[in-house]
Coordinates of C-alpha atoms in Angstrom, one line a residue:
Chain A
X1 CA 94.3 130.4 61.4
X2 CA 91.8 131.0 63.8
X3 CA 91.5 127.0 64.3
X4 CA 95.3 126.5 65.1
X5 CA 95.2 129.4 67.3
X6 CA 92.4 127.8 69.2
X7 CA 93.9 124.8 69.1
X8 CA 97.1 125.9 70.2
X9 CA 96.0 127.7 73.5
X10 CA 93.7 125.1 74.4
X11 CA 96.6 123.0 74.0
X12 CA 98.8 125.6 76.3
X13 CA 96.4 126.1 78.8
X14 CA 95.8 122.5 79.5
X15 CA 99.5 122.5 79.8
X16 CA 99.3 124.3 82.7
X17 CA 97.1 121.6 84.4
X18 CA 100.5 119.3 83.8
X19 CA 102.4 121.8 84.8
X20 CA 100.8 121.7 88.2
X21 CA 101.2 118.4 89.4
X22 CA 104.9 119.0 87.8
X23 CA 106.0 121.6 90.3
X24 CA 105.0 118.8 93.4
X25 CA 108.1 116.7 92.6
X26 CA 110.5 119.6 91.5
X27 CA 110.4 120.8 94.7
X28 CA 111.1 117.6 96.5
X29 CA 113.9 117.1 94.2
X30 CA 115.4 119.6 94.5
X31 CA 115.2 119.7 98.3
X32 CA 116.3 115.6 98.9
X33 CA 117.7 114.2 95.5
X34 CA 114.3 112.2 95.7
X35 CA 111.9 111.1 92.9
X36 CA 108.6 111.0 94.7
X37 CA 106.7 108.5 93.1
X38 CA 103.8 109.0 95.8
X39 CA 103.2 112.8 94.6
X40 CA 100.0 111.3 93.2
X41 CA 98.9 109.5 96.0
X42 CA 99.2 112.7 97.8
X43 CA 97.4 114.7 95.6
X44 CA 94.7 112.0 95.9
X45 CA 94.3 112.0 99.4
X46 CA 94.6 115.4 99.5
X47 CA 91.7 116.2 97.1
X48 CA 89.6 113.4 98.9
X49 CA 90.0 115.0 102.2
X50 CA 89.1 118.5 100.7
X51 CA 85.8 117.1 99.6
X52 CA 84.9 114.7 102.1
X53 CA 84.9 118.0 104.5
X54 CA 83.0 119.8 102.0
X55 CA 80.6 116.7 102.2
X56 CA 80.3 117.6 105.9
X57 CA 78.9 120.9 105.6
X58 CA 82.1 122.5 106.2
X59 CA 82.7 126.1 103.9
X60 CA 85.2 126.2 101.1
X61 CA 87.6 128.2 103.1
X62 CA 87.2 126.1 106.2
X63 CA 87.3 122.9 104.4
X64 CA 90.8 124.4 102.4
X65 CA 92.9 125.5 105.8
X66 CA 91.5 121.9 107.4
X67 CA 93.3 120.3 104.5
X68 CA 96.1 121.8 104.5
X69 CA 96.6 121.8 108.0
X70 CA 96.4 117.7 107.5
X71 CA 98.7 118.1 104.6
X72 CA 101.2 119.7 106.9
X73 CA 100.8 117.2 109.6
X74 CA 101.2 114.2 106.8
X75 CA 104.2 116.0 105.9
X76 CA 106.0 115.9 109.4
X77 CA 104.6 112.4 109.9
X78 CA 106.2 111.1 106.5
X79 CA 109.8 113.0 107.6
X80 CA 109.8 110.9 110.9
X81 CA 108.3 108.1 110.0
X82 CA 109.9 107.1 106.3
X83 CA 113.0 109.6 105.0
X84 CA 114.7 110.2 108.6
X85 CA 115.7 106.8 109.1
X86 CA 116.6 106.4 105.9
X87 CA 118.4 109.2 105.6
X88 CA 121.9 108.7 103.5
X89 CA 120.5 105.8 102.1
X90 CA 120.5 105.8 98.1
X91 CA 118.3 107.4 96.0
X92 CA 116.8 104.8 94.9
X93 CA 116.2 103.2 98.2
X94 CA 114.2 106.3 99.1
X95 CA 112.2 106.3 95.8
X96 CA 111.2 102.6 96.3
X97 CA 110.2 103.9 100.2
X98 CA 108.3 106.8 98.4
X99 CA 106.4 103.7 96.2
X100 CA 105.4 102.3 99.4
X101 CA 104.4 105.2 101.0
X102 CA 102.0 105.8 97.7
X103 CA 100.2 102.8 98.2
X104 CA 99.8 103.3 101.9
X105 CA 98.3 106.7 101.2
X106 CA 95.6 105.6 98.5
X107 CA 94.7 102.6 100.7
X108 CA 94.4 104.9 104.1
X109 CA 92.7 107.7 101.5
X110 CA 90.0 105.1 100.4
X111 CA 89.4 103.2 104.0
X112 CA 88.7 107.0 105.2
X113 CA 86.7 108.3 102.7
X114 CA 85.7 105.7 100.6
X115 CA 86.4 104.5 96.8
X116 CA 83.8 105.6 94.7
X117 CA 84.1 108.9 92.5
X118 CA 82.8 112.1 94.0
X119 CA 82.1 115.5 92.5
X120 CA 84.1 118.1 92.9
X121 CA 82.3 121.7 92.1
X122 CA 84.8 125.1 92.5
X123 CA 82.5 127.0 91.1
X124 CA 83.7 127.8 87.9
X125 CA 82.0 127.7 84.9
X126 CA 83.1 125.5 81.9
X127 CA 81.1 127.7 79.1
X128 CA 83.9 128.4 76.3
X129 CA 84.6 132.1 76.4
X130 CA 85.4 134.7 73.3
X131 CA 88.2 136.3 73.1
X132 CA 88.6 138.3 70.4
X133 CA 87.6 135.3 67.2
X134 CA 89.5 132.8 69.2
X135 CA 87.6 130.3 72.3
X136 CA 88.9 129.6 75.1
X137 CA 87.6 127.3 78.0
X138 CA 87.1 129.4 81.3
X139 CA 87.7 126.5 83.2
X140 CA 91.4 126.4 81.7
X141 CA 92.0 130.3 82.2
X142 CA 91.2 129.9 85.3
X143 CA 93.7 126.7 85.9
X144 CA 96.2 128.4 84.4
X145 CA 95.7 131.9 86.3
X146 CA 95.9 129.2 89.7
X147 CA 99.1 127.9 88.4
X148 CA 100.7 131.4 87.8
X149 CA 99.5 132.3 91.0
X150 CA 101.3 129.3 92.8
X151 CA 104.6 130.2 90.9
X152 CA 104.1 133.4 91.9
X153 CA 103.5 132.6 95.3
X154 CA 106.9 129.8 95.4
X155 CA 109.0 132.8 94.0
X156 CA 108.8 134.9 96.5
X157 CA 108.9 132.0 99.5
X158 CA 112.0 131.3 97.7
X159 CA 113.2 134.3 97.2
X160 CA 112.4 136.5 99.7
X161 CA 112.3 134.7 103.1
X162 CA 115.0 132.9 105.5
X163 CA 113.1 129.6 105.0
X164 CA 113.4 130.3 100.9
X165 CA 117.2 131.1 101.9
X166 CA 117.6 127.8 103.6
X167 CA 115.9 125.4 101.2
X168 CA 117.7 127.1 98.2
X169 CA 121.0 126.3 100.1
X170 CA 120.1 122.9 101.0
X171 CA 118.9 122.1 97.4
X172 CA 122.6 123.6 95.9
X173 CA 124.7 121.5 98.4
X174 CA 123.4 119.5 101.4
X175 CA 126.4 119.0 102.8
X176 CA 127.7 122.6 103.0
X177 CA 123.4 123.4 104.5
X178 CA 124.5 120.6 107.3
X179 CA 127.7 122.4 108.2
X180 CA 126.3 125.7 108.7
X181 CA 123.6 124.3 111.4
X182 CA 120.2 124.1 108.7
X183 CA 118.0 121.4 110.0
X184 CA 117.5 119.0 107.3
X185 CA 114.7 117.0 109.0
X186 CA 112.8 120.5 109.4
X187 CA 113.6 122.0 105.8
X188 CA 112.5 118.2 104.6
X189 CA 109.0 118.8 106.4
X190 CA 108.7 121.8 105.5
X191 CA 109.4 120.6 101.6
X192 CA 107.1 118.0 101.5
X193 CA 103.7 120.2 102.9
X194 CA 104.8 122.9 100.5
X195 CA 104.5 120.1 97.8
X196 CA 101.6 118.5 99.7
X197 CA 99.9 122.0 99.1
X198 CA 101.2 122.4 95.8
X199 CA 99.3 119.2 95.0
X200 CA 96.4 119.9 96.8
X201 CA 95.8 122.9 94.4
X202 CA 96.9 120.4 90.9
X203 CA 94.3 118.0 92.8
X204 CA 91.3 120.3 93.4
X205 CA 91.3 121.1 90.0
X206 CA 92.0 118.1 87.8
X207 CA 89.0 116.7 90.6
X208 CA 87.0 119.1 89.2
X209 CA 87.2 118.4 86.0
X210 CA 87.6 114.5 86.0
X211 CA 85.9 113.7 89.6
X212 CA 87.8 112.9 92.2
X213 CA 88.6 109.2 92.1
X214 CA 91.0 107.1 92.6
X215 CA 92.6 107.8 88.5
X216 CA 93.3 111.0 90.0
X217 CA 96.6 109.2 91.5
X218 CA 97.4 108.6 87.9
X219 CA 98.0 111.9 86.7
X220 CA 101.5 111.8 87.6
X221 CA 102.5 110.0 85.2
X222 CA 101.5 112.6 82.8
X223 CA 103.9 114.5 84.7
X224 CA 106.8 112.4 84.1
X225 CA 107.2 113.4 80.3
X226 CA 106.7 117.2 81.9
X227 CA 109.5 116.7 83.8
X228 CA 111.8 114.7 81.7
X229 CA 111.0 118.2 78.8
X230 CA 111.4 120.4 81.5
X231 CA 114.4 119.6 83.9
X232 CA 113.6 118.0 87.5
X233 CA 115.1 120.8 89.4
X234 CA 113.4 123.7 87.8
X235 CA 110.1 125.3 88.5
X236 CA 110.1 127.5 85.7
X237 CA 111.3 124.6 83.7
X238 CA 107.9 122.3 85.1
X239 CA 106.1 125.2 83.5
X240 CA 107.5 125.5 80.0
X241 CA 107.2 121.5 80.3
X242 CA 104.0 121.3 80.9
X243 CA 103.3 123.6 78.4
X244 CA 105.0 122.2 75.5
X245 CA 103.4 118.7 76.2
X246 CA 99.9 120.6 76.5
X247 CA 100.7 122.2 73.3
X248 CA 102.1 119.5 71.5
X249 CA 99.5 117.4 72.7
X250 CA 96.8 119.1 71.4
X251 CA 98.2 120.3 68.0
X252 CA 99.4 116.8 67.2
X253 CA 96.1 115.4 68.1
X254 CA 94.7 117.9 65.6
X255 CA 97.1 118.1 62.7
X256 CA 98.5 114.4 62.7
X257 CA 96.3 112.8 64.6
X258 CA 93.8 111.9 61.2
X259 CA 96.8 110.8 59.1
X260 CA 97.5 107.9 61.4
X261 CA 94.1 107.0 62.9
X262 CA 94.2 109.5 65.7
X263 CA 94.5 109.3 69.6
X264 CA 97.8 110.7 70.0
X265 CA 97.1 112.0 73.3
X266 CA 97.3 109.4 75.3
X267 CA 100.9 108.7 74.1
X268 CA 102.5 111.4 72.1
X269 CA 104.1 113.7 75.7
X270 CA 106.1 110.2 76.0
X271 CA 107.4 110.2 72.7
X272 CA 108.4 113.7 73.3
X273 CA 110.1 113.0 76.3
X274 CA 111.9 109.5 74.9
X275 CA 113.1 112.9 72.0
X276 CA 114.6 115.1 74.6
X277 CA 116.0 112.3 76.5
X278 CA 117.8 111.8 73.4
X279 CA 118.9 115.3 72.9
X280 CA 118.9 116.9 76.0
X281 CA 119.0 114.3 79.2
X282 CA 118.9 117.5 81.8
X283 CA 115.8 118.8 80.2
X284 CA 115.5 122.5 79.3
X285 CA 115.9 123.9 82.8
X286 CA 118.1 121.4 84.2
X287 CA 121.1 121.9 86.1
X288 CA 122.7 118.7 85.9
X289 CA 122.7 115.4 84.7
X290 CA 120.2 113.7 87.0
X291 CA 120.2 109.8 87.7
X292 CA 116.8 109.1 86.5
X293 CA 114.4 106.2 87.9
Chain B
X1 CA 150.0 129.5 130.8
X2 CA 147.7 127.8 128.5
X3 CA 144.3 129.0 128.9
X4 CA 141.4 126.4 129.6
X5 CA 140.6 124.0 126.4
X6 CA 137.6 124.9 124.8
X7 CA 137.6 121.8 123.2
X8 CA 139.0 118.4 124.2
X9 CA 139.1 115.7 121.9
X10 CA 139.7 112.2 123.3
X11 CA 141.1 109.5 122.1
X12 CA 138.3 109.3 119.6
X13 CA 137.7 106.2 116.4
X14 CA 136.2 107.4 113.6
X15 CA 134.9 104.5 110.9
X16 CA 133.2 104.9 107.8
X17 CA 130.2 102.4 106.6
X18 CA 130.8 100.3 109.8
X19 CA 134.3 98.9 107.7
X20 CA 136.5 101.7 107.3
X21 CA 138.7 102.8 109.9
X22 CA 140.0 106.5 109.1
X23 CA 140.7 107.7 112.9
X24 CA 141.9 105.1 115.6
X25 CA 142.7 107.1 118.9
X26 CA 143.1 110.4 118.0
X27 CA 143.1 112.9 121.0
X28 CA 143.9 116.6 120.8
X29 CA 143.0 119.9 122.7
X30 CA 142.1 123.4 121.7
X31 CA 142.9 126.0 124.2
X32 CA 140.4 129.1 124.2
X33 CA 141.3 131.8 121.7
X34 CA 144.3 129.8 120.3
X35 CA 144.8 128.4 116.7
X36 CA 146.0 124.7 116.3
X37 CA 147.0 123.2 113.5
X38 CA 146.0 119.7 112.2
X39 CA 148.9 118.5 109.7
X40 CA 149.4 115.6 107.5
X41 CA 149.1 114.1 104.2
X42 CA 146.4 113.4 102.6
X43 CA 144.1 110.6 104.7
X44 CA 146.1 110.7 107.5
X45 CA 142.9 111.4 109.1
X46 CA 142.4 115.1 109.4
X47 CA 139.3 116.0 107.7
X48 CA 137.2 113.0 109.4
X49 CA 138.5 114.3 112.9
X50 CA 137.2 117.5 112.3
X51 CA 134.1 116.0 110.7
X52 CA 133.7 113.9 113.7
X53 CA 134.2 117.1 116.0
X54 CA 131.5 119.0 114.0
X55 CA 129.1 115.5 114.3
X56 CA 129.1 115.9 110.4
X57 CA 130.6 112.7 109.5
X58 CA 127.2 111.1 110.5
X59 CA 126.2 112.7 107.1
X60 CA 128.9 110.7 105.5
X61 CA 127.9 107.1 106.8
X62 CA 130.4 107.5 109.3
X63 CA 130.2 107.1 113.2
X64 CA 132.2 107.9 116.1
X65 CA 133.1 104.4 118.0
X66 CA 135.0 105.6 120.5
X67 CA 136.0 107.9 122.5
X68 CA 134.3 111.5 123.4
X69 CA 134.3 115.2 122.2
X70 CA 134.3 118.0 124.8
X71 CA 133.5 121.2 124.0
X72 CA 133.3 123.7 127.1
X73 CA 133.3 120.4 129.1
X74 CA 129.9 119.0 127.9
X75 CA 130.0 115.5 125.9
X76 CA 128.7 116.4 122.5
X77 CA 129.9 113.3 120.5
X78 CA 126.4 112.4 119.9
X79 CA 125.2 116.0 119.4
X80 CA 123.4 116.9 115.9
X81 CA 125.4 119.4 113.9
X82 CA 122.9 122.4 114.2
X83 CA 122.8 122.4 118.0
X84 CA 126.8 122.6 117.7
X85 CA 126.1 125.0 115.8
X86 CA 123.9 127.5 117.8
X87 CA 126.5 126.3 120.5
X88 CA 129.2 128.1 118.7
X89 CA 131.5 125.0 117.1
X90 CA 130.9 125.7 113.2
X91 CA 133.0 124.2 110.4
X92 CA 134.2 125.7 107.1
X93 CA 134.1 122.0 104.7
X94 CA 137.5 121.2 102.8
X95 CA 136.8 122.5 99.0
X96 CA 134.9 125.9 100.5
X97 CA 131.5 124.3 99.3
X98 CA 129.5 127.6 98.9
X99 CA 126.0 127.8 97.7
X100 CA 127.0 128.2 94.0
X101 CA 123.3 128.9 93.3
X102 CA 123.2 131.9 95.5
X103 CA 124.4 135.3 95.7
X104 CA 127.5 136.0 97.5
X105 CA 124.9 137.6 100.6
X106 CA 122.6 135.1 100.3
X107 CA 124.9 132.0 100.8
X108 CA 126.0 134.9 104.4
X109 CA 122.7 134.9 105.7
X110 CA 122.6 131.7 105.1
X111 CA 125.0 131.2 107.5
X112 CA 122.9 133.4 110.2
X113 CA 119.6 130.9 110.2
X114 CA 120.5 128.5 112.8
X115 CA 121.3 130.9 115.0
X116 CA 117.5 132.5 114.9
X117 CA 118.8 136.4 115.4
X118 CA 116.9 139.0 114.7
X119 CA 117.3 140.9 111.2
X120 CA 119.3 144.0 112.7
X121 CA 121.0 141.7 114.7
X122 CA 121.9 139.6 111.2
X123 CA 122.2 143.0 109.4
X124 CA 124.9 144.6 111.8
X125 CA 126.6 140.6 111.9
X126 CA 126.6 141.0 107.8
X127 CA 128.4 144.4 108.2
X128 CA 131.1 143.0 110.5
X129 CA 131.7 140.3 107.9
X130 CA 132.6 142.5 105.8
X131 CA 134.7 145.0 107.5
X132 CA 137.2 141.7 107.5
X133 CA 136.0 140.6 103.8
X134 CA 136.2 143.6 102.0
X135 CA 135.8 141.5 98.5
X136 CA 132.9 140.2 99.6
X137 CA 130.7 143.3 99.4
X138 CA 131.7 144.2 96.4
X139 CA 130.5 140.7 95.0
X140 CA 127.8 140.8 97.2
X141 CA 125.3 140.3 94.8
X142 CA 127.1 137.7 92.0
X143 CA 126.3 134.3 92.4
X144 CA 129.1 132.4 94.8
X145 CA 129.3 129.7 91.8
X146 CA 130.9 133.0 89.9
X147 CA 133.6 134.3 92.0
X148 CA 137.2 132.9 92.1
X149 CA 138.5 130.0 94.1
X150 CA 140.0 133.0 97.0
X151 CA 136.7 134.8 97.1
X152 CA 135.0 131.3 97.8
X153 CA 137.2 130.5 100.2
X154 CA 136.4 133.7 102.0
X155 CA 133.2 133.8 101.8
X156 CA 132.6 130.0 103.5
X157 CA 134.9 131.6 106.2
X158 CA 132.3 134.2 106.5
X159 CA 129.7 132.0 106.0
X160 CA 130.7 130.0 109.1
X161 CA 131.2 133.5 111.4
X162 CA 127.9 134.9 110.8
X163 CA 126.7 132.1 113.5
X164 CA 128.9 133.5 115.7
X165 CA 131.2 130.9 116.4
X166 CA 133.2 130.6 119.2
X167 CA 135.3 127.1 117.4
X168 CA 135.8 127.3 114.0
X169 CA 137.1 123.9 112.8
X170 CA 138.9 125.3 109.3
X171 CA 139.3 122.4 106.6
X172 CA 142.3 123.1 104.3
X173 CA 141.7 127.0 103.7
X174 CA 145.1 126.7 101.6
X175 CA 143.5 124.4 99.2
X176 CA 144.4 125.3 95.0
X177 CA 144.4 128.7 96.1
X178 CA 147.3 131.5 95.3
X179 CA 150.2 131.7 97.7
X180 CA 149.4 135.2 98.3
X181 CA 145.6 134.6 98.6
X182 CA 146.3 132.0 101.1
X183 CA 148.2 135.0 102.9
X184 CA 145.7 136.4 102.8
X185 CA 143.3 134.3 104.1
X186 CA 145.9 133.1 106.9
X187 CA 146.0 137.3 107.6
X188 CA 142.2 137.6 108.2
X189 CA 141.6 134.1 110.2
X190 CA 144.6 135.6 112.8
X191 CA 143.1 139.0 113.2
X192 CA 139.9 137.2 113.7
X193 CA 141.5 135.3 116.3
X194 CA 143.2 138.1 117.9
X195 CA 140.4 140.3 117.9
X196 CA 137.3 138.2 118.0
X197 CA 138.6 135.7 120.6
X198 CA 137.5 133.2 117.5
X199 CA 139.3 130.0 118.4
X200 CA 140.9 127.9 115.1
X201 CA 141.3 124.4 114.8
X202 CA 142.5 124.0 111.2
X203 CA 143.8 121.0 109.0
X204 CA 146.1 121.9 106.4
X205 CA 148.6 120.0 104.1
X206 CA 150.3 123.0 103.8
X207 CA 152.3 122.7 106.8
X208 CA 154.6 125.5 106.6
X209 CA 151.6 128.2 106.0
X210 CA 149.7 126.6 109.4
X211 CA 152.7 126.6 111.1
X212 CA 153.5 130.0 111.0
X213 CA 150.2 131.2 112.0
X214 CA 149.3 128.2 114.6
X215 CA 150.1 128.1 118.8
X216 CA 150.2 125.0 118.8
X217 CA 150.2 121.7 116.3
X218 CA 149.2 118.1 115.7
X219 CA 150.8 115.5 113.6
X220 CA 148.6 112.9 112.0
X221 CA 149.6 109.3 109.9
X222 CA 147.5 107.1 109.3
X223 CA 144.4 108.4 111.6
X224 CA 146.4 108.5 114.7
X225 CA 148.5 111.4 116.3
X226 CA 152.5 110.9 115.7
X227 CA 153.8 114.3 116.7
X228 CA 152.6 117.2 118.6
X229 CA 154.0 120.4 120.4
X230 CA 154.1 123.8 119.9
X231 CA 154.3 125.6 116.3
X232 CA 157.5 126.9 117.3
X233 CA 159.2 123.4 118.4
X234 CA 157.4 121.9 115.4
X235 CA 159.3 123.6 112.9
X236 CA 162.5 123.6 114.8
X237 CA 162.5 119.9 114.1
X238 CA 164.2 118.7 111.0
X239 CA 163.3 115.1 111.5
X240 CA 159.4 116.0 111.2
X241 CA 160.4 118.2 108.2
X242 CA 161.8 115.5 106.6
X243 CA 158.9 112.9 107.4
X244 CA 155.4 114.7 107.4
X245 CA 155.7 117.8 106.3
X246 CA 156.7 117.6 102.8
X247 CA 160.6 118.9 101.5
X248 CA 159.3 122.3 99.8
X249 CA 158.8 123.4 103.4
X250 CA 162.7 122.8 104.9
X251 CA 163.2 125.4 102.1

């Protein structure tokens, strides 16, 4: 019992590390209708640019605010630069402009700061810790606290300011935002650095657990399965996503993992995605059927 | 007589994806503090002229060709839709398009952020709102998506007033909406005009509703302007009955 238990909240915990990089493209979906596929590359660059200024001598805090402040500056740059004049175009003219923009980011992230893999250290120990009979990895409580934290944080920009008010109305009808005088191009900035820095935080700590490196781009394709479980226009939804496919994960690695020759990990969210696509196309939080890329 | 326009519209072309002609040559005016009507059936052209007043048809992969928009004599035919709107020219979409997602206050102070007011400013622009929308604060905290077609209606109406408009371009208010709702609605955009100085330019299929309530009206077939006159010597007019505005309205 113990053992599953173990198991099992290893398994949710890591979720939330899914779940992180998750909430990065729910937000600019809902915001623009657009899949962006260079999420990853942001979070890359990013993470690269937090610890290239820690590299420098610059302190944690210093280094964090000089990163975002880039992030937010990225963020304007990509509204001018790629989505306005594309704007009205189709979706999937904008997702192939967001594939561009990904590659452009990891080559400008490694010219800057170079390819090779650095350490990241937050501090935070990685000694398992006891809680009651059952272990638990610090370093995943503490991921997971980070990712409560940033709902936290999202809920109440969502909820309780003007600039919540007027991405909440753009995200229901864009249209009906336009007519009432909300500045698209400004709530679209403003969209992508709030997902910059949403990926900033998914970045600083999977680079502190795998190194930053280049791979670290790759992690969103682990949240593609998160999303496709969880809905693309739901926060909460990238959470309970991310923690079913942590869960699952983990359990199945465990339990059926032996009976076939193990390492299920690597493949088994997919399979659990390809199963709700089957059953439920919107995903658990979705609010509509979503044309998928 | 008339006062000064507020808003001159002239002889504007309106095409959609650089093919599709929906407006050739349309010109109209909208005196201060009057209501005009914008009549016709369905594609003569009525929604895209308003959209191409409100610079929203840009959002539709549509452009204006020709021809200019004047609104308090300034050219604003290439204007983007939120300066028009902290300008005071705000339009309420065909099909109400509320925030269904949002509370019934929410999608109102919505309608407040261009405009950049201060929150007693918004708060005493809320209470207004509702002194003319009673319904609305008793819904006030449902989401829109949950209120009936009439509340919606309303509430995009109030939506568009919390900027503080001084134009309201008004798509088809009447639309699948209750004869006495539309009343209603008809009742509350006139006192808004009467005592707000809120000027109306409003399309509508249902001619004989607009007609009663407008100074003035405009014809439209086929995106141009076949008709226009006063609401009055509008529906004197048999012949115009007979070939725009539908037979249930003769009645």
């Amino acid at each position: 019992m113990i053992f599953f238990l173990e198991t099992l909240i290893g398994g949710l915990l890591a979720g939330t590390m899914y779940s992180l990089v998750a909430i990065g493209f729910v937000l600019i979906f809902k915001a623009s209708g657009v899949f962006n596929f260079a999420q990853g590359a942001m979070l890359l660059f990013s993470a690269l640019t937090f610890v290239s200024l820690q590299e420098h001598g610059i302190p944690f805090l210093q280094s964090l605010l000089l990163t975002v402040v880039v992030i937010v500056i990225g963020a304007v740059a990509i509204e001018r630069a790629v989505l306005r004049p594309l704007m009205n175009r189709s979706q999937i003219t904008l997702f192939m402009a967001t594939l561009g923009l990904s590659f452009i980011l990891e080559g400008l992230a490694q010219g800057l700061m170079g390819a090779e893999v650095r350490a990241l250290d937050l501090g935070i120990e990685d000694t398992p810790l006891m809680l009651g009979e059952v272990m638990v990895s610090q370093f995943d409580l503490v991921a997971a606290s980070t990712a409560a934290v940033l709902v936290t944080v999202l809920a109440l920009l969502f909820n309780k300011t003007h600039i919540g008010i007027s991405l909440r109305a753009v995200a229901d009808d864009t249209r009906a935002a336009l007519s009432i005088g909300i500045n698209l191009n400004r709530i679209w900035q403003i969209v992508w650095a709030v997902a910059g820095c949403a990926g900033l935080v998914a970045g600083l700590l999977w680079g502190a657990r795998q190194g930053v490196q280049f791979s670290l781009s790759l992690v969103v394709l682990k949240a593609l399965p998160v999303l496709i479980i969880g809905g693309f226009t739901s926060i909460g939804g990238a959470i309970v996503g991310g923690l079913i496919v942590g869960a699952a994960e983990n359990l199945a690695e465990v339990y059926v993992g032996p009976s076939i020759g193990g390492g299920i990990t690597p493949w088994f969210a997919y399979f659990l995605a390809l199963v709700f696509l089957h059953v439920r196309p919107a995903g658990l939080f979705g609010e509509r059927a979503i044309e998928r890329v | 007589m008339t006062p000064p326009p507020i808003l001159q519209v002239d002889n504007i072309e309106v095409v959609y994806e650089q093919v599709i002609l929906a407006v050739h040559g349309v010109s109209l005016s909208l005196a201060e503090g009057q209501i005009v009507a914008l009549l016709g059936a369905n594609g003569a052209g009525k929604s895209s002229t308003l959209k191409a007043i409100s610079a929203l048809v840009g959002a539709e992969r549509g452009e204006v060709v020709a021809g200019r928009v004047l609104y308090r004599d300034e050219d604003v035919t290439r204007t983007a839709p939120d300066v028009l709107v902290r300008g005071g020219l705000v339009q309420v979409l065909e099909g109400r398009h509320c925030f269904g997602h949002l509370s019934v206050e929410e999608n109102l102070l919505a309608g407040a952020l261009a405009g950049r007011a201060s929150r007693a400013a918004v708060q005493g622009e809320l209470e207004r709102i509702y002194r003319y929308f009673p319904r609305l604060k008793e819904r006030r905290r449902s989401l829109a998506g949950y209120t009936s077609g009439g509340e919606q209606q309303m509430l995009a109406i109030g939506r568009a007033l919390m900027a503080q408009p001084r134009v309201v371009l008004l798509d088809e208010p009447s639309m699948g909406l209750a004869p006495l709702i539309v009343d209603e609605i008809f009742d509350i955009v006139a006192r808004l005009n009467v005592e707000q100085g809120v000027s109306f330019l409003l399309a509508e299929q249902n001619a004989s509703v607009a007609l009663r309530h407008a100074n003035h009206a405009y014809i439209l077939e086929s995106g141009r302007v076949v008709a226009h006159g006063t609401a009055e010597a509008l529906s004197a007019r048999s012949d115009i009955h007979e070939l725009y505005l539908g037979a249930g309205v003769a009645a």
